[in-house]
PDB file of C-alpha atoms and ligand atoms in Angstrom:
ATOM      1  CA  SER A   2     -13.508   8.817  11.349  1.00 94.00           C
ATOM      2  CA  LYS A   3      -9.809   8.214  12.305  1.00 97.00           C
ATOM      3  CA  VAL A   4      -8.718   4.958  10.977  1.00 98.00           C
ATOM      4  CA  ILE A   5      -4.889   5.034  11.671  1.00 98.00           C
ATOM      5  CA  GLU A   6      -3.355   7.653  14.637  1.00 98.00           C
ATOM      6  CA  ILE A   7       0.174   7.701  15.467  1.00 98.00           C
ATOM      7  CA  GLU A   8       1.395   9.672  18.645  1.00 98.00           C
ATOM      8  CA  ASN A   9       4.702  10.391  19.535  1.00 98.00           C
ATOM      9  CA  LEU A  10       5.865   7.026  17.331  1.00 98.00           C
ATOM     10  CA  GLN A  11      10.261   6.905  17.141  1.00 97.00           C
ATOM     11  CA  LEU A  12      11.428   4.328  15.810  1.00 96.00           C
ATOM     12  CA  THR A  13      15.920   2.970  15.805  1.00 93.00           C
ATOM     13  CA  TYR A  14      17.350   0.598  13.390  1.00 90.00           C
ATOM     14  CA  ALA A  15      18.801  -2.047  15.489  1.00 80.00           C
ATOM     15  CA  PRO A  16      22.369  -0.740  14.530  1.00 71.00           C
ATOM     16  CA  LYS A  17      25.149  -3.395  12.756  1.00 67.00           C
ATOM     17  CA  THR A  18      27.573  -0.149  13.500  1.00 66.00           C
ATOM     18  CA  SER A  19      28.260   1.823  16.368  1.00 62.00           C
ATOM     19  CA  LEU A  20      26.091   3.875  14.584  1.00 63.00           C
ATOM     20  CA  GLN A  21      22.562   4.005  15.424  1.00 63.00           C
ATOM     21  CA  ARG A  22      19.882   5.806  13.539  1.00 76.00           C
ATOM     22  CA  GLN A  23      16.818   7.145  14.355  1.00 89.00           C
ATOM     23  CA  ALA A  24      14.624   6.223  11.076  1.00 95.00           C
ATOM     24  CA  LEU A  25      11.484   8.108  13.243  1.00 97.00           C
ATOM     25  CA  GLN A  26      11.590  10.445  15.621  1.00 96.00           C
ATOM     26  CA  ASN A  27       8.867  11.881  17.232  1.00 96.00           C
ATOM     27  CA  ILE A  28       6.053  11.645  14.183  1.00 98.00           C
ATOM     28  CA  ASN A  29       2.423  12.583  14.871  1.00 98.00           C
ATOM     29  CA  LEU A  30       0.241  11.678  12.330  1.00 98.00           C
ATOM     30  CA  THR A  31      -3.676  10.811  11.540  1.00 98.00           C
ATOM     31  CA  VAL A  32      -5.101   9.894   8.614  1.00 98.00           C
ATOM     32  CA  GLU A  33      -9.442   9.557   8.117  1.00 98.00           C
ATOM     33  CA  SER A  34     -11.087   7.158   6.719  1.00 98.00           C
ATOM     34  CA  GLY A  35     -12.014   6.693   3.589  1.00 98.00           C
ATOM     35  CA  GLU A  36      -8.810   9.320   2.917  1.00 98.00           C
ATOM     36  CA  PHE A  37      -6.138   9.396   0.117  1.00 97.00           C
ATOM     37  CA  ARG A  38      -2.601  10.101   1.899  1.00 97.00           C
ATOM     38  CA  ALA A  39       0.127  10.924   0.340  1.00 97.00           C
ATOM     39  CA  ILE A  40       3.950  10.462   1.488  1.00 97.00           C
ATOM     40  CA  ILE A  41       6.176  12.351   0.400  1.00 95.00           C
ATOM     41  CA  GLY A  42      10.497  12.388   1.021  1.00 94.00           C
ATOM     42  CA  PRO A  43      13.301  12.341  -0.572  1.00 93.00           C
ATOM     43  CA  GLN A  44      15.434   9.192   0.038  1.00 92.00           C
ATOM     44  CA  GLY A  45      16.157   7.672   3.525  1.00 93.00           C
ATOM     45  CA  SER A  46      13.781   9.899   5.314  1.00 95.00           C
ATOM     46  CA  GLY A  47      11.489   7.098   6.273  1.00 96.00           C
ATOM     47  CA  LYS A  48       8.377   7.002   4.361  1.00 96.00           C
ATOM     48  CA  SER A  49       8.756   3.304   4.120  1.00 96.00           C
ATOM     49  CA  THR A  50      10.102   3.327   7.982  1.00 97.00           C
ATOM     50  CA  LEU A  51       6.642   4.491   8.080  1.00 98.00           C
ATOM     51  CA  LEU A  52       4.550   2.550   6.046  1.00 97.00           C
ATOM     52  CA  GLN A  53       6.232  -0.799   7.486  1.00 96.00           C
ATOM     53  CA  VAL A  54       4.870   0.775  11.058  1.00 98.00           C
ATOM     54  CA  MET A  55       1.113   1.225   9.488  1.00 98.00           C
ATOM     55  CA  ALA A  56       1.017  -2.164   8.096  1.00 97.00           C
ATOM     56  CA  GLY A  57       2.290  -4.128  11.759  1.00 96.00           C
ATOM     57  CA  LEU A  58       5.206  -4.724   9.865  1.00 95.00           C
ATOM     58  CA  GLU A  59       7.494  -2.947  11.613  1.00 96.00           C
ATOM     59  CA  LEU A  60       7.230  -2.151  16.312  1.00 95.00           C
ATOM     60  CA  GLY A  61       8.724   1.207  17.187  1.00 95.00           C
ATOM     61  CA  LEU A  62       7.467   3.127  20.667  1.00 96.00           C
ATOM     62  CA  GLY A  63       5.460   4.993  20.244  1.00 97.00           C
ATOM     63  CA  LYS A  64       1.252   5.222  20.019  1.00 98.00           C
ATOM     64  CA  VAL A  65      -0.054   3.916  16.424  1.00 98.00           C
ATOM     65  CA  VAL A  66      -3.573   2.499  16.573  1.00 98.00           C
ATOM     66  CA  VAL A  67      -4.372   1.608  12.725  1.00 98.00           C
ATOM     67  CA  ASP A  68      -8.312   0.287  12.340  1.00 98.00           C
ATOM     68  CA  GLY A  69      -9.251   0.589  15.371  1.00 98.00           C
ATOM     69  CA  LEU A  70      -6.148  -1.431  17.057  1.00 98.00           C
ATOM     70  CA  ASP A  71      -3.400  -0.949  19.007  1.00 98.00           C
ATOM     71  CA  LEU A  72      -0.655  -1.981  17.016  1.00 98.00           C
ATOM     72  CA  SER A  73       2.014  -2.491  21.013  1.00 97.00           C
ATOM     73  CA  GLN A  74       0.040  -6.284  21.257  1.00 97.00           C
ATOM     74  CA  LYS A  75       1.428  -8.855  18.456  1.00 96.00           C
ATOM     75  CA  LYS A  76      -2.303 -10.011  18.181  1.00 97.00           C
ATOM     76  CA  ASN A  77      -3.562  -6.331  16.511  1.00 98.00           C
ATOM     77  CA  ARG A  78      -0.969  -6.786  14.038  1.00 97.00           C
ATOM     78  CA  ARG A  79      -1.702 -10.625  13.271  1.00 95.00           C
ATOM     79  CA  ILE A  80      -5.510  -9.548  12.888  1.00 96.00           C
ATOM     80  CA  LEU A  81      -4.888  -6.257  11.433  1.00 97.00           C
ATOM     81  CA  TRP A  82      -2.777  -7.711   8.713  1.00 92.00           C
ATOM     82  CA  GLN A  83      -5.922  -9.832   7.159  1.00 90.00           C
ATOM     83  CA  ARG A  84      -7.616  -6.068   6.301  1.00 94.00           C
ATOM     84  CA  VAL A  85      -4.774  -3.783   4.746  1.00 97.00           C
ATOM     85  CA  GLY A  86      -3.434  -4.570   1.959  1.00 95.00           C
ATOM     86  CA  VAL A  87      -0.064  -4.071   1.682  1.00 94.00           C
ATOM     87  CA  ILE A  88       2.012  -3.715  -1.853  1.00 91.00           C
ATOM     88  CA  PHE A  89       6.053  -3.326  -2.947  1.00 84.00           C
ATOM     89  CA  GLN A  90       7.459  -1.542  -4.740  1.00 81.00           C
ATOM     90  CA  GLN A  91       7.822  -4.270  -7.356  1.00 74.00           C
ATOM     91  CA  PRO A  92       4.799  -6.064  -6.484  1.00 71.00           C
ATOM     92  CA  GLU A  93       4.994  -7.981  -9.201  1.00 70.00           C
ATOM     93  CA  ARG A  94       7.524 -10.397  -8.258  1.00 71.00           C
ATOM     94  CA  GLN A  95       5.110 -11.267  -5.481  1.00 73.00           C
ATOM     95  CA  LEU A  96       3.903 -13.370  -8.435  1.00 75.00           C
ATOM     96  CA  PHE A  97       4.659 -17.087  -8.389  1.00 81.00           C
ATOM     97  CA  GLU A  98       1.176 -19.213  -9.132  1.00 86.00           C
ATOM     98  CA  ASP A  99       0.786 -21.479 -12.842  1.00 91.00           C
ATOM     99  CA  SER A 100      -1.408 -19.014 -14.051  1.00 95.00           C
ATOM    100  CA  LEU A 101      -2.897 -15.583 -13.386  1.00 96.00           C
ATOM    101  CA  TYR A 102      -5.747 -16.551 -12.167  1.00 97.00           C
ATOM    102  CA  ASN A 103      -4.640 -18.733  -9.651  1.00 95.00           C
ATOM    103  CA  ASP A 104      -2.239 -15.951  -8.531  1.00 95.00           C
ATOM    104  CA  VAL A 105      -5.521 -13.706  -8.161  1.00 95.00           C
ATOM    105  CA  ALA A 106      -6.668 -16.634  -5.765  1.00 96.00           C
ATOM    106  CA  TYR A 107      -4.466 -17.597  -3.736  1.00 94.00           C
ATOM    107  CA  GLY A 108      -5.271 -14.976  -1.557  1.00 92.00           C
ATOM    108  CA  PRO A 109      -8.574 -15.286  -0.771  1.00 94.00           C
ATOM    109  CA  LYS A 110      -8.733 -19.048  -0.645  1.00 93.00           C
ATOM    110  CA  ASN A 111      -6.496 -18.774   2.588  1.00 90.00           C
ATOM    111  CA  MET A 112      -8.944 -16.721   3.389  1.00 89.00           C
ATOM    112  CA  ALA A 113     -11.818 -19.345   4.502  1.00 87.00           C
ATOM    113  CA  LEU A 114     -14.229 -18.010   2.346  1.00 94.00           C
ATOM    114  CA  THR A 115     -17.195 -20.645  -0.521  1.00 96.00           C
ATOM    115  CA  SER A 116     -15.122 -21.240  -3.621  1.00 96.00           C
ATOM    116  CA  GLU A 117     -18.328 -18.801  -4.933  1.00 97.00           C
ATOM    117  CA  GLU A 118     -17.547 -16.195  -3.119  1.00 97.00           C
ATOM    118  CA  ILE A 119     -13.766 -16.301  -3.863  1.00 97.00           C
ATOM    119  CA  GLU A 120     -14.879 -16.487  -7.559  1.00 97.00           C
ATOM    120  CA  ARG A 121     -16.721 -13.390  -7.128  1.00 98.00           C
ATOM    121  CA  ARG A 122     -14.258 -11.550  -5.612  1.00 97.00           C
ATOM    122  CA  VAL A 123     -11.110 -13.391  -8.033  1.00 97.00           C
ATOM    123  CA  LYS A 124     -13.808 -11.761 -11.310  1.00 98.00           C
ATOM    124  CA  ALA A 125     -14.101  -8.636  -9.774  1.00 97.00           C
ATOM    125  CA  ALA A 126     -10.674  -8.015  -8.954  1.00 97.00           C
ATOM    126  CA  LEU A 127      -8.881  -9.058 -12.530  1.00 97.00           C
ATOM    127  CA  LYS A 128     -12.303  -6.490 -13.940  1.00 96.00           C
ATOM    128  CA  LYS A 129     -10.956  -3.911 -11.932  1.00 93.00           C
ATOM    129  CA  VAL A 130      -7.083  -3.405 -13.131  1.00 93.00           C
ATOM    130  CA  LYS A 131      -8.867  -4.849 -16.516  1.00 93.00           C
ATOM    131  CA  LEU A 132      -7.501  -8.106 -16.785  1.00 96.00           C
ATOM    132  CA  GLY A 133     -10.333  -9.823 -18.924  1.00 97.00           C
ATOM    133  CA  GLU A 134     -11.340 -13.419 -19.553  1.00 97.00           C
ATOM    134  CA  GLU A 135      -8.306 -14.303 -22.170  1.00 97.00           C
ATOM    135  CA  TYR A 136      -5.448 -13.151 -19.862  1.00 97.00           C
ATOM    136  CA  TYR A 137      -6.530 -15.610 -16.468  1.00 97.00           C
ATOM    137  CA  PRO A 138      -4.894 -18.760 -18.162  1.00 97.00           C
ATOM    138  CA  LEU A 139      -1.954 -17.966 -18.803  1.00 96.00           C
ATOM    139  CA  SER A 140       1.271 -17.919 -16.610  1.00 94.00           C
ATOM    140  CA  PRO A 141       1.518 -14.853 -14.860  1.00 91.00           C
ATOM    141  CA  PHE A 142       5.337 -14.613 -15.977  1.00 88.00           C
ATOM    142  CA  LYS A 143       3.798 -14.147 -19.790  1.00 91.00           C
ATOM    143  CA  LEU A 144       2.634 -11.157 -18.931  1.00 91.00           C
ATOM    144  CA  SER A 145       4.107  -7.658 -19.740  1.00 88.00           C
ATOM    145  CA  GLY A 146       5.504  -5.938 -16.787  1.00 85.00           C
ATOM    146  CA  GLY A 147       2.223  -3.492 -17.250  1.00 87.00           C
ATOM    147  CA  GLN A 148      -0.070  -6.495 -15.979  1.00 91.00           C
ATOM    148  CA  GLN A 149       2.132  -8.058 -14.176  1.00 91.00           C
ATOM    149  CA  ARG A 150       1.917  -5.276 -11.541  1.00 90.00           C
ATOM    150  CA  ARG A 151      -1.975  -4.823 -12.223  1.00 92.00           C
ATOM    151  CA  ALA A 152      -2.146  -9.433 -11.074  1.00 93.00           C
ATOM    152  CA  ALA A 153      -0.264  -8.918  -8.426  1.00 92.00           C
ATOM    153  CA  ILE A 154      -2.402  -5.492  -7.703  1.00 94.00           C
ATOM    154  CA  ALA A 155      -5.200  -7.821  -8.197  1.00 95.00           C
ATOM    155  CA  GLY A 156      -4.935 -10.238  -5.687  1.00 94.00           C
ATOM    156  CA  ILE A 157      -4.621  -7.353  -3.138  1.00 94.00           C
ATOM    157  CA  LEU A 158      -7.531  -6.010  -3.809  1.00 95.00           C
ATOM    158  CA  ALA A 159      -9.462 -10.162  -4.095  1.00 96.00           C
ATOM    159  CA  MET A 160      -9.079 -10.995   0.189  1.00 95.00           C
ATOM    160  CA  GLU A 161     -10.852  -6.950   0.021  1.00 95.00           C
ATOM    161  CA  PRO A 162      -8.897  -4.972   2.263  1.00 96.00           C
ATOM    162  CA  LYS A 163     -10.288  -2.034   4.106  1.00 96.00           C
ATOM    163  CA  ILE A 164      -7.060   0.554   3.956  1.00 98.00           C
ATOM    164  CA  LEU A 165      -3.676   0.232   0.722  1.00 98.00           C
ATOM    165  CA  LEU A 166      -0.859   1.061   1.830  1.00 97.00           C
ATOM    166  CA  LEU A 167       1.255   1.350  -1.420  1.00 96.00           C
ATOM    167  CA  ASP A 168       5.185   2.067  -1.412  1.00 95.00           C
ATOM    168  CA  GLU A 169       6.333   3.245  -4.943  1.00 93.00           C
ATOM    169  CA  PRO A 170       3.065   1.788  -6.491  1.00 91.00           C
ATOM    170  CA  THR A 171       4.678   3.214 -10.273  1.00 90.00           C
ATOM    171  CA  ALA A 172       8.521   2.612  -9.042  1.00 89.00           C
ATOM    172  CA  GLY A 173       9.988   1.708 -13.141  1.00 86.00           C
ATOM    173  CA  LEU A 174       7.176   1.477 -15.421  1.00 86.00           C
ATOM    174  CA  ASP A 175       6.451   2.874 -17.951  1.00 88.00           C
ATOM    175  CA  PRO A 176       4.689   7.264 -17.899  1.00 90.00           C
ATOM    176  CA  ARG A 177       1.245   5.390 -19.281  1.00 88.00           C
ATOM    177  CA  GLY A 178       1.536   2.623 -17.070  1.00 87.00           C
ATOM    178  CA  ARG A 179       2.340   5.107 -14.333  1.00 89.00           C
ATOM    179  CA  GLN A 180      -1.222   7.232 -15.644  1.00 90.00           C
ATOM    180  CA  GLU A 181      -3.256   3.925 -15.736  1.00 90.00           C
ATOM    181  CA  ILE A 182      -1.804   2.486 -11.974  1.00 90.00           C
ATOM    182  CA  MET A 183      -2.584   6.252  -9.844  1.00 94.00           C
ATOM    183  CA  ASN A 184      -5.963   5.687 -11.960  1.00 94.00           C
ATOM    184  CA  LEU A 185      -6.582   2.599 -10.878  1.00 93.00           C
ATOM    185  CA  PHE A 186      -5.729   3.419  -7.227  1.00 95.00           C
ATOM    186  CA  THR A 187      -7.329   7.034  -7.033  1.00 96.00           C
ATOM    187  CA  GLU A 188     -11.032   5.162  -8.699  1.00 94.00           C
ATOM    188  CA  LEU A 189     -10.610   2.764  -5.700  1.00 94.00           C
ATOM    189  CA  CYS A 190     -10.248   5.537  -2.715  1.00 96.00           C
ATOM    190  CA  ARG A 191     -12.837   7.376  -4.253  1.00 96.00           C
ATOM    191  CA  LYS A 192     -15.952   5.164  -5.656  1.00 94.00           C
ATOM    192  CA  GLN A 193     -14.957   2.558  -2.309  1.00 93.00           C
ATOM    193  CA  GLY A 194     -14.329   4.074   0.014  1.00 95.00           C
ATOM    194  CA  ILE A 195     -10.912   2.624   0.194  1.00 97.00           C
ATOM    195  CA  THR A 196      -8.541   3.892   2.892  1.00 98.00           C
ATOM    196  CA  THR A 197      -5.501   4.716   0.511  1.00 98.00           C
ATOM    197  CA  ILE A 198      -1.597   5.435   2.190  1.00 98.00           C
ATOM    198  CA  LEU A 199       0.621   5.995  -1.069  1.00 97.00           C
ATOM    199  CA  VAL A 200       3.869   6.827  -0.479  1.00 96.00           C
ATOM    200  CA  SER A 201       6.680   8.255  -3.315  1.00 92.00           C
ATOM    201  CA  HIS A 202       9.006   9.984  -4.027  1.00 85.00           C
ATOM    202  CA  ASP A 203       7.612  11.824  -6.428  1.00 83.00           C
ATOM    203  CA  MET A 204       5.027  14.623  -5.781  1.00 82.00           C
ATOM    204  CA  GLU A 205       4.308  15.656  -9.366  1.00 82.00           C
ATOM    205  CA  GLU A 206       2.681  12.001  -8.850  1.00 84.00           C
ATOM    206  CA  VAL A 207       0.966  12.454  -6.226  1.00 87.00           C
ATOM    207  CA  ALA A 208       0.143  16.679  -6.668  1.00 79.00           C
ATOM    208  CA  HIS A 209      -3.162  16.573  -7.620  1.00 84.00           C
ATOM    209  CA  ARG A 210      -4.358  13.421  -6.215  1.00 93.00           C
ATOM    210  CA  ALA A 211      -3.653  13.422  -2.566  1.00 96.00           C
ATOM    211  CA  ASP A 212      -5.995  14.762  -0.468  1.00 96.00           C
ATOM    212  CA  LYS A 213      -3.676  15.356   2.801  1.00 96.00           C
ATOM    213  CA  VAL A 214       0.234  15.173   1.522  1.00 96.00           C
ATOM    214  CA  THR A 215       2.913  14.150   4.734  1.00 97.00           C
ATOM    215  CA  VAL A 216       6.739  15.304   3.286  1.00 95.00           C
ATOM    216  CA  LEU A 217       9.186  13.862   5.506  1.00 96.00           C
ATOM    217  CA  HIS A 218      12.683  14.989   6.267  1.00 96.00           C
ATOM    218  CA  LYS A 219      15.274  12.950   7.697  1.00 95.00           C
ATOM    219  CA  GLY A 220      13.164  11.330   9.485  1.00 96.00           C
ATOM    220  CA  LYS A 221      10.724  13.363  11.262  1.00 97.00           C
ATOM    221  CA  VAL A 222       7.396  15.214   9.481  1.00 98.00           C
ATOM    222  CA  PHE A 223       8.585  18.106   7.478  1.00 96.00           C
ATOM    223  CA  MET A 224       5.043  19.560   6.048  1.00 95.00           C
ATOM    224  CA  GLU A 225       2.094  18.445   6.160  1.00 96.00           C
ATOM    225  CA  GLY A 226      -0.898  19.842   5.147  1.00 95.00           C
ATOM    226  CA  CYS A 227      -3.259  19.235   0.929  1.00 93.00           C
ATOM    227  CA  PRO A 228      -0.912  19.543  -1.965  1.00 91.00           C
ATOM    228  CA  GLN A 229      -1.498  23.049  -2.846  1.00 88.00           C
ATOM    229  CA  GLU A 230      -0.273  24.326   0.418  1.00 88.00           C
ATOM    230  CA  ILE A 231       2.481  21.621   0.431  1.00 87.00           C
ATOM    231  CA  PHE A 232       3.762  22.498  -3.259  1.00 81.00           C
ATOM    232  CA  ALA A 233       2.871  26.110  -2.794  1.00 79.00           C
ATOM    233  CA  ARG A 234       4.926  25.703  -0.037  1.00 63.00           C
ATOM    234  CA  GLY A 235       7.740  25.107  -2.153  1.00 56.00           C
TER     235      GLY A 235
HETATM  236  P1  ADP B1419      12.808   6.223   2.969  1.00 90.78           P
HETATM  237  O1  ADP B1419      11.461   4.394   3.089  1.00 90.78           O
HETATM  238  O2  ADP B1419      11.966   6.967   2.484  1.00 90.78           O
HETATM  239  O3  ADP B1419      13.909   5.631   0.868  1.00 90.78           O
HETATM  240  P2  ADP B1419      13.138   3.589   4.621  1.00 90.78           P
HETATM  241  O4  ADP B1419      11.883   4.163   5.639  1.00 90.78           O
HETATM  242  O5  ADP B1419      13.466   3.126   3.404  1.00 90.78           O
HETATM  243  O6  ADP B1419      13.344   5.187   4.355  1.00 90.78           O
HETATM  244  O7  ADP B1419      14.796   4.531   5.632  1.00 90.78           O
HETATM  245  C1  ADP B1419      15.046   5.167   6.389  1.00 90.78           C
HETATM  246  C2  ADP B1419      16.352   5.256   7.181  1.00 90.78           C
HETATM  247  O8  ADP B1419      15.905   3.363   7.856  1.00 90.78           O
HETATM  248  C3  ADP B1419      17.424   5.860   6.477  1.00 90.78           C
HETATM  249  O9  ADP B1419      18.557   5.654   6.835  1.00 90.78           O
HETATM  250  C4  ADP B1419      17.713   3.385   5.835  1.00 90.78           C
HETATM  251  O10 ADP B1419      19.443   3.487   5.918  1.00 90.78           O
HETATM  252  C5  ADP B1419      17.066   3.399   7.485  1.00 90.78           C
HETATM  253  N1  ADP B1419      16.673   1.410   7.217  1.00 90.78           N
HETATM  254  C6  ADP B1419      15.799   0.966   7.006  1.00 90.78           C
HETATM  255  N2  ADP B1419      15.497   0.306   6.446  1.00 90.78           N
HETATM  256  C7  ADP B1419      16.420  -0.434   6.956  1.00 90.78           C
HETATM  257  C8  ADP B1419      16.489  -1.233   7.655  1.00 90.78           C
HETATM  258  N3  ADP B1419      16.360  -2.835   7.959  1.00 90.78           N
HETATM  259  N4  ADP B1419      18.320  -1.925   8.320  1.00 90.78           N
HETATM  260  C9  ADP B1419      18.632  -0.599   8.862  1.00 90.78           C
HETATM  261  N5  ADP B1419      17.978   0.241   8.716  1.00 90.78           N
HETATM  262  C10 ADP B1419      17.299   0.385   7.710  1.00 90.78           C
HETATM  263  P1  ADP B1420      -8.771 -24.628  -8.982  1.00 90.78           P
HETATM  264  O1  ADP B1420      -8.199 -24.344 -10.250  1.00 90.78           O
HETATM  265  O2  ADP B1420      -8.263 -23.162  -7.963  1.00 90.78           O
HETATM  266  O3  ADP B1420      -9.112 -25.900  -8.918  1.00 90.78           O
HETATM  267  P2  ADP B1420     -10.870 -23.720 -11.107  1.00 90.78           P
HETATM  268  O4  ADP B1420      -9.865 -24.167 -11.966  1.00 90.78           O
HETATM  269  O5  ADP B1420     -11.525 -24.856 -10.744  1.00 90.78           O
HETATM  270  O6  ADP B1420      -9.982 -23.719  -9.293  1.00 90.78           O
HETATM  271  O7  ADP B1420     -11.351 -22.946 -11.029  1.00 90.78           O
HETATM  272  C1  ADP B1420     -12.904 -22.609 -10.717  1.00 90.78           C
HETATM  273  C2  ADP B1420     -13.659 -22.019 -10.734  1.00 90.78           C
HETATM  274  O8  ADP B1420     -13.282 -20.556 -11.589  1.00 90.78           O
HETATM  275  C3  ADP B1420     -14.264 -22.348 -12.078  1.00 90.78           C
HETATM  276  O9  ADP B1420     -15.618 -22.091 -12.055  1.00 90.78           O
HETATM  277  C4  ADP B1420     -14.303 -21.254 -13.591  1.00 90.78           C
HETATM  278  O10 ADP B1420     -15.275 -20.227 -13.605  1.00 90.78           O
HETATM  279  C5  ADP B1420     -13.661 -19.836 -12.507  1.00 90.78           C
HETATM  280  N1  ADP B1420     -11.888 -20.640 -13.296  1.00 90.78           N
HETATM  281  C6  ADP B1420     -10.581 -20.837 -12.765  1.00 90.78           C
HETATM  282  N2  ADP B1420     -10.112 -20.841 -14.527  1.00 90.78           N
HETATM  283  C7  ADP B1420     -10.038 -20.317 -15.240  1.00 90.78           C
HETATM  284  C8  ADP B1420      -9.501 -19.624 -16.309  1.00 90.78           C
HETATM  285  N3  ADP B1420      -8.741 -19.893 -16.650  1.00 90.78           N
HETATM  286  N4  ADP B1420     -10.573 -19.157 -16.966  1.00 90.78           N
HETATM  287  C9  ADP B1420     -11.649 -18.234 -16.477  1.00 90.78           C
HETATM  288  N5  ADP B1420     -12.230 -18.404 -15.247  1.00 90.78           N
HETATM  289  C10 ADP B1420     -11.930 -19.606 -14.849  1.00 90.78           C
END
């Protein structure tokens, strides 16, 4: 079934100068449940804006339905925020608690869950990102860059989102760290069926992982297809 349905989406940011810029033009796009979709394109092509629209954080013109919610309505955007996990570039900046454990517990604690359920989720999330119990009491800021990235991801996973929206989630990591994070997201999608939308400017990174690739260019869908089709056409 379709998890994301976008028809004729247009988005123009409020102009700072008289030169008005359309960030997204006539976007049509559907994503199936459990799919791993990559959105690629050069800088400024509209990738982040499209992800923000899917997250209900930016509002454009046209039809945008995510997980059955019509996002033109504010009440639906609020409901969606409990179902999607959004990971922005450099997500370690989202860390702020005194210990790794409490940082990951922060989201679930705001979800009216029992303390047993919170504990279960925190431990499960930290296990998925391969941070063992010895790390639980440490300040998130004492962790390495790659570990901080994983900690931030655990904080999102602990909220058990149905959909993951990832904006260049490996930016700034070394090749090994990038590989680890990409393996993690691939596994979450494949094993748990979490619908995953990954924004990247790195074609190689997504080539062998995505079910389907959408290429944006100047705010429009330039190409769409399975990775083999897209990369064969160059
Ligand atoms: P990408 O993620 O592909 O780099 P963006 O979605 O960030 O592209 O940007 C698309 C266009 O919208 C660019 O021209 C960018 O300058 C513009 N833009 C992005 N965010 C804003 C904003 N908050 N205000 C005004 N213009 C923006
Ligand atoms: P809070 O900081 O919200 O009061 P608690 O300290 O009461 O949380 O912890 C609740 C549960 O979470 C504990 O029973 C424990 O199993 C687990 N926990 C919390 N911190 C740690 C830690 N540093 N190492 C291992 N488990 C922890």
